[in-house]
């Protein structure tokens, strides 16, 4: 299987075929998941000091924090798979 990479902001790319879920960081269970992964050194922070807007749960058990919204990430995945750039994604969000 080929590795499918997408841009998640600030010069960082992510192997999207390894992602299990993309969630918003504001619920209590998600906050507990982030804290637990930080305690176990399984957190990868790709926010470059910005506010976390998306939490990606990887198949390896790692938790990835991103500074772009889950909607933006899913839009980039779908546009990468179809080869088109949607109008809403032409301007970089939060970068």
N, CA, C and O atoms as a DFTB+ gen file, in Angstrom:
380 C
 N C O
     1  1       0.843      -1.177       0.000
     2  2       0.000       0.000       0.000
     3  2       0.891       1.244       0.000
     4  3       1.881       1.306       0.729
     5  1       0.537       2.219      -0.812
     6  2       1.297       3.457      -0.896
     7  2       0.942       4.375       0.259
     8  3      -0.193       4.380       0.736
     9  1       1.922       5.151       0.704
    10  2       1.692       6.129       1.755
    11  2       1.110       7.388       1.138
    12  3       1.678       7.948       0.201
    13  1      -0.019       7.829       1.662
    14  2      -0.690       9.024       1.162
    15  2      -0.440      10.155       2.158
    16  3      -0.912      10.100       3.294
    17  1       0.305      11.184       1.729
    18  2       0.667      12.295       2.603
    19  2      -0.196      13.513       2.313
    20  3      -0.499      13.805       1.156
    21  1      -0.595      14.231       3.378
    22  2      -1.305      15.499       3.215
    23  2      -0.630      16.554       4.078
    24  3      -0.024      16.249       5.105
    25  1      -0.745      17.785       3.644
    26  2      -0.184      18.925       4.353
    27  2      -1.118      19.294       5.501
    28  3      -2.311      19.504       5.285
    29  1      -0.581      19.376       6.726
    30  2      -1.402      19.724       7.885
    31  2      -0.952      21.034       8.528
    32  3      -1.282      21.312       9.681
    33  1      -0.205      21.826       7.783
    34  2       0.155      23.157       8.250
    35  2       1.581      23.280       8.737
    36  3       2.150      22.345       9.300
    37  1       2.149      24.458       8.507
    38  2       3.464      24.846       9.013
    39  2       4.573      23.908       8.556
    40  3       5.499      23.622       9.315
    41  1       4.482      23.432       7.322
    42  2       5.518      22.572       6.764
    43  2       5.449      21.130       7.217
    44  3       6.387      20.371       6.973
    45  1       4.374      20.727       7.865
    46  2       4.223      19.360       8.350
    47  2       3.297      18.571       7.438
    48  3       2.307      19.098       6.929
    49  1       3.632      17.304       7.239
    50  2       2.785      16.405       6.463
    51  2       2.449      15.190       7.323
    52  3       3.154      14.871       8.280
    53  1       1.360      14.523       6.960
    54  2       0.855      13.416       7.753
    55  2       0.483      12.267       6.822
    56  3      -0.065      12.487       5.742
    57  1       0.783      11.043       7.245
    58  2       0.392       9.857       6.481
    59  2      -1.079       9.579       6.771
    60  3      -1.419       8.982       7.793
    61  1      -1.940      10.015       5.867
    62  2      -3.380       9.963       6.100
    63  2      -3.921       8.529       6.089
    64  3      -4.965       8.270       6.687
    65  1      -3.247       7.610       5.433
    66  2      -3.726       6.230       5.423
    67  2      -3.483       5.525       6.759
    68  3      -3.896       4.378       6.927
    69  1      -2.828       6.182       7.700
    70  2      -2.608       5.630       9.038
    71  2      -3.557       6.234      10.079
    72  3      -3.485       5.878      11.255
    73  1      -4.440       7.137       9.661
    74  2      -5.359       7.822      10.570
    75  2      -6.604       6.965      10.789
    76  3      -7.209       6.474       9.836
    77  1      -6.979       6.791      12.063
    78  2      -8.203       6.068      12.410
    79  2      -9.367       7.040      12.547
    80  3     -10.467       6.773      12.063
    81  1      -9.119       8.182      13.216
    82  2     -10.193       9.155      13.447
    83  2      -9.617      10.559      13.517
    84  3      -8.454      10.753      13.871
    85  1     -10.454      11.538      13.174
    86  2     -10.122      12.959      13.308
    87  2     -11.229      13.578      14.137
    88  3     -12.391      13.556      13.732
    89  1     -10.885      14.134      15.300
    90  2     -11.893      14.671      16.212
    91  2     -11.526      16.087      16.644
    92  3     -10.370      16.501      16.555
    93  1     -12.533      16.819      17.113
    94  2     -12.304      18.150      17.681
    95  2     -11.759      17.985      19.103
    96  3     -12.106      17.019      19.783
    97  1     -10.918      18.906      19.558
    98  2     -10.252      18.736      20.854
    99  2     -11.032      19.236      22.069
   100  3     -10.495      19.213      23.177
   101  1     -12.271      19.684      21.904
   102  2     -12.932      20.377      23.001
   103  2     -13.790      19.508      23.910
   104  3     -14.315      20.026      24.895
   105  1     -13.964      18.223      23.639
   106  2     -14.763      17.387      24.537
   107  2     -13.890      16.827      25.660
   108  3     -12.677      16.678      25.507
   109  1     -14.518      16.525      26.770
   110  2     -13.782      16.001      27.925
   111  2     -13.088      14.672      27.621
   112  3     -11.933      14.506      28.015
   113  1     -13.732      13.715      26.940
   114  2     -13.024      12.470      26.625
   115  2     -11.795      12.689      25.740
   116  3     -10.773      12.027      25.917
   117  1     -11.897      13.610      24.799
   118  2     -10.748      13.902      23.936
   119  2      -9.627      14.543      24.741
   120  3      -8.458      14.217      24.539
   121  1      -9.966      15.444      25.643
   122  2      -8.950      16.067      26.494
   123  2      -8.257      15.023      27.365
   124  3      -7.044      15.091      27.562
   125  1      -9.021      14.049      27.895
   126  2      -8.409      12.972      28.688
   127  2      -7.493      12.112      27.827
   128  3      -6.420      11.702      28.270
   129  1      -7.920      11.838      26.593
   130  2      -7.102      11.054      25.669
   131  2      -5.783      11.759      25.367
   132  3      -4.728      11.125      25.333
   133  1      -5.846      13.077      25.147
   134  2      -4.627      13.857      24.886
   135  2      -3.701      13.811      26.093
   136  3      -2.500      13.587      25.941
   137  1      -4.241      14.020      27.288
   138  2      -3.418      14.022      28.495
   139  2      -2.778      12.660      28.732
   140  3      -1.605      12.573      29.097
   141  1      -3.555      11.593      28.522
   142  2      -3.013      10.246      28.701
   143  2      -1.887       9.981      27.707
   144  3      -0.866       9.397      28.070
   145  1      -2.065      10.404      26.457
   146  2      -1.019      10.174      25.459
   147  2       0.225      11.014      25.751
   148  3       1.343      10.584      25.466
   149  1       0.034      12.218      26.323
   150  2       1.196      13.025      26.728
   151  2       1.959      12.341      27.849
   152  3       3.190      12.322      27.849
   153  1       1.226      11.776      28.807
   154  2       1.870      11.071      29.921
   155  2       2.651       9.857      29.441
   156  3       3.666       9.496      30.036
   157  1       2.182       9.221      28.361
   158  2       2.822       8.022      27.823
   159  2       3.776       8.331      26.666
   160  3       4.264       7.413      26.007
   161  1       4.044       9.616      26.415
   162  2       4.933      10.058      25.332
   163  2       4.504       9.524      23.966
   164  3       5.340       9.087      23.175
   165  1       3.190       9.562      23.691
   166  2       2.651       9.126      22.405
   167  2       2.021      10.282      21.639
   168  3       1.296      10.057      20.670
   169  1       2.287      11.513      22.059
   170  2       1.699      12.687      21.423
   171  2       2.679      13.297      20.425
   172  3       3.865      13.449      20.716
   173  1       2.168      13.642      19.250
   174  2       2.954      14.346      18.239
   175  2       2.254      15.678      18.022
   176  3       1.123      15.722      17.539
   177  1       2.926      16.758      18.377
   178  2       2.340      18.100      18.309
   179  2       2.802      18.798      17.030
   180  3       3.974      19.148      16.897
   181  1       1.875      18.999      16.089
   182  2       2.174      19.664      14.823
   183  2       1.570      21.060      14.769
   184  3       1.338      21.592      13.683
   185  1       1.312      21.661      15.933
   186  2       0.629      22.952      15.972
   187  2       1.561      24.150      15.868
   188  3       1.091      25.259      15.616
   189  1       2.842      23.970      16.049
   190  2       3.818      25.067      16.047
   191  2       3.420      26.171      17.031
   192  3       3.567      27.358      16.741
   193  1       2.923      25.769      18.179
   194  2       2.561      26.726      19.221
   195  2       1.179      27.323      19.079
   196  3       0.761      28.109      19.930
   197  1       0.460      26.975      18.030
   198  2      -0.897      27.493      17.834
   199  2      -1.895      26.664      18.636
   200  3      -1.545      25.645      19.232
   201  1      -3.145      27.125      18.637
   202  2      -4.211      26.412      19.330
   203  2      -4.545      25.127      18.564
   204  3      -4.612      25.131      17.335
   205  1      -4.754      24.033      19.295
   206  2      -5.120      22.764      18.685
   207  2      -6.566      22.814      18.206
   208  3      -7.473      23.104      18.985
   209  1      -6.776      22.533      16.930
   210  2      -8.125      22.525      16.362
   211  2      -8.569      21.137      15.935
   212  3      -9.761      20.905      15.733
   213  1      -7.616      20.202      15.793
   214  2      -7.962      18.831      15.412
   215  2      -7.035      17.854      16.124
   216  3      -5.851      18.125      16.321
   217  1      -7.597      16.725      16.501
   218  2      -6.842      15.643      17.124
   219  2      -6.992      14.431      16.218
   220  3      -8.105      13.987      15.935
   221  1      -5.859      13.899      15.766
   222  2      -5.870      12.749      14.871
   223  2      -5.386      11.529      15.635
   224  3      -4.314      11.548      16.238
   225  1      -6.174      10.480      15.607
   226  2      -5.834       9.235      16.288
   227  2      -5.274       8.290      15.235
   228  3      -5.948       7.955      14.261
   229  1      -4.030       7.864      15.445
   230  2      -3.327       7.054      14.462
   231  2      -3.443       5.568      14.796
   232  3      -3.724       5.204      15.938
   233  1      -3.226       4.715      13.801
   234  2      -3.330       3.277      14.018
   235  2      -2.201       2.733      14.893
   236  3      -2.292       1.607      15.381
   237  1      -1.159       3.502      15.094
   238  2      -0.038       3.093      15.951
   239  2      -0.283       3.416      17.422
   240  3       0.521       3.057      18.283
   241  1      -1.396       4.096      17.710
   242  2      -1.690       4.503      19.086
   243  2      -1.230       5.908      19.393
   244  3      -1.480       6.412      20.488
   245  1      -0.564       6.551      18.454
   246  2      -0.124       7.930      18.650
   247  2      -1.295       8.890      18.463
   248  3      -2.253       8.601      17.746
   249  1      -1.189      10.039      19.127
   250  2      -2.170      11.103      19.009
   251  2      -1.456      12.288      18.386
   252  3      -0.429      12.739      18.894
   253  1      -2.004      12.801      17.271
   254  2      -1.401      13.930      16.561
   255  2      -2.278      15.156      16.775
   256  3      -3.489      15.101      16.564
   257  1      -1.667      16.266      17.195
   258  2      -2.373      17.523      17.392
   259  2      -2.081      18.429      16.208
   260  3      -0.923      18.623      15.838
   261  1      -3.135      18.984      15.611
   262  2      -2.980      19.845      14.441
   263  2      -3.674      21.178      14.678
   264  3      -4.651      21.259      15.422
   265  1      -3.157      22.219      14.036
   266  2      -3.699      23.572      14.196
   267  2      -4.705      23.927      13.103
   268  3      -5.102      25.086      12.983
   269  1      -5.118      22.952      12.312
   270  2      -6.161      23.194      11.313
   271  2      -7.369      22.339      11.690
   272  3      -7.234      21.334      12.386
   273  1      -8.537      22.744      11.228
   274  2      -9.776      22.077      11.636
   275  2      -9.929      20.701      10.993
   276  3      -9.340      20.425       9.947
   277  1     -10.731      19.836      11.632
   278  2     -10.997      18.531      11.031
   279  2     -11.616      18.660       9.636
   280  3     -11.325      17.850       8.756
   281  1     -12.466      19.671       9.429
   282  2     -13.085      19.878       8.127
   283  2     -12.044      20.196       7.059
   284  3     -12.147      19.721       5.928
   285  1     -11.052      20.992       7.412
   286  2      -9.984      21.329       6.473
   287  2      -9.166      20.086       6.121
   288  3      -8.814      19.876       4.960
   289  1      -8.870      19.275       7.119
   290  2      -8.093      18.054       6.878
   291  2      -8.859      17.103       5.972
   292  3      -8.294      16.578       5.012
   293  1     -10.138      16.874       6.259
   294  2     -10.918      15.965       5.415
   295  2     -11.087      16.529       4.007
   296  3     -11.118      15.772       3.037
   297  1     -11.196      17.846       3.890
   298  2     -11.261      18.463       2.568
   299  2      -9.989      18.248       1.786
   300  3     -10.036      17.993       0.582
   301  1      -8.851      18.346       2.447
   302  2      -7.567      18.123       1.773
   303  2      -7.410      16.669       1.352
   304  3      -6.856      16.378       0.292
   305  1      -7.900      15.762       2.183
   306  2      -7.836      14.342       1.826
   307  2      -8.685      14.064       0.604
   308  3      -8.235      13.407      -0.334
   309  1      -9.918      14.563       0.609
   310  2     -10.798      14.298      -0.529
   311  2     -10.291      14.975      -1.800
   312  3     -10.406      14.408      -2.886
   313  1      -9.734      16.174      -1.681
   314  2      -9.211      16.838      -2.879
   315  2      -7.950      16.144      -3.386
   316  3      -7.711      16.105      -4.593
   317  1      -7.140      15.596      -2.478
   318  2      -5.951      14.859      -2.909
   319  2      -6.344      13.578      -3.631
   320  3      -5.676      13.159      -4.577
   321  1      -7.419      12.964      -3.184
   322  2      -7.858      11.712      -3.812
   323  2      -8.531      11.948      -5.155
   324  3      -8.445      11.103      -6.047
   325  1      -9.204      13.094      -5.311
   326  2      -9.875      13.368      -6.582
   327  2      -9.017      14.204      -7.524
   328  3      -9.298      14.286      -8.720
   329  1      -7.966      14.827      -6.979
   330  2      -7.080      15.634      -7.799
   331  2      -7.577      17.046      -8.036
   332  3      -7.053      17.744      -8.905
   333  1      -8.578      17.484      -7.284
   334  2      -9.114      18.846      -7.427
   335  2      -8.842      19.645      -6.161
   336  3      -8.602      19.078      -5.095
   337  1      -8.881      20.952      -6.288
   338  2      -8.708      21.836      -5.145
   339  2     -10.012      22.604      -4.943
   340  3     -10.323      23.500      -5.728
   341  1     -10.789      22.266      -3.893
   342  2     -12.030      22.994      -3.650
   343  2     -11.765      24.464      -3.368
   344  3     -10.715      24.818      -2.831
   345  1     -12.710      25.316      -3.726
   346  2     -12.561      26.761      -3.535
   347  2     -12.322      27.116      -2.075
   348  3     -11.579      28.055      -1.789
   349  1     -12.933      26.387      -1.142
   350  2     -12.784      26.726       0.281
   351  2     -11.398      26.403       0.797
   352  3     -11.011      26.902       1.854
   353  1     -10.634      25.579       0.083
   354  2      -9.311      25.196       0.558
   355  2      -8.180      25.921      -0.161
   356  3      -7.010      25.671       0.127
   357  1      -8.505      26.811      -1.088
   358  2      -7.454      27.485      -1.829
   359  2      -6.666      28.459      -0.951
   360  3      -5.472      28.649      -1.182
   361  1      -7.291      29.075       0.037
   362  2      -6.581      29.916       1.000
   363  2      -6.249      29.095       2.216
   364  3      -7.124      28.421       2.759
   365  1      -5.009      29.131       2.663
   366  2      -4.589      28.343       3.812
   367  2      -5.224      28.886       5.086
   368  3      -5.174      30.089       5.340
   369  1      -5.808      28.026       5.870
   370  2      -6.472      28.408       7.100
   371  2      -5.470      28.412       8.251
   372  3      -4.820      27.399       8.511
   373  1      -5.342      29.539       8.939
   374  2      -4.536      29.609      10.147
   375  2      -3.043      29.490       9.950
   376  3      -2.331      29.148      10.894
   377  1      -2.542      29.761       8.753
   378  2      -1.099      29.647       8.537
   379  2      -0.511      30.953       8.123
   380  3       0.696      31.044       7.898
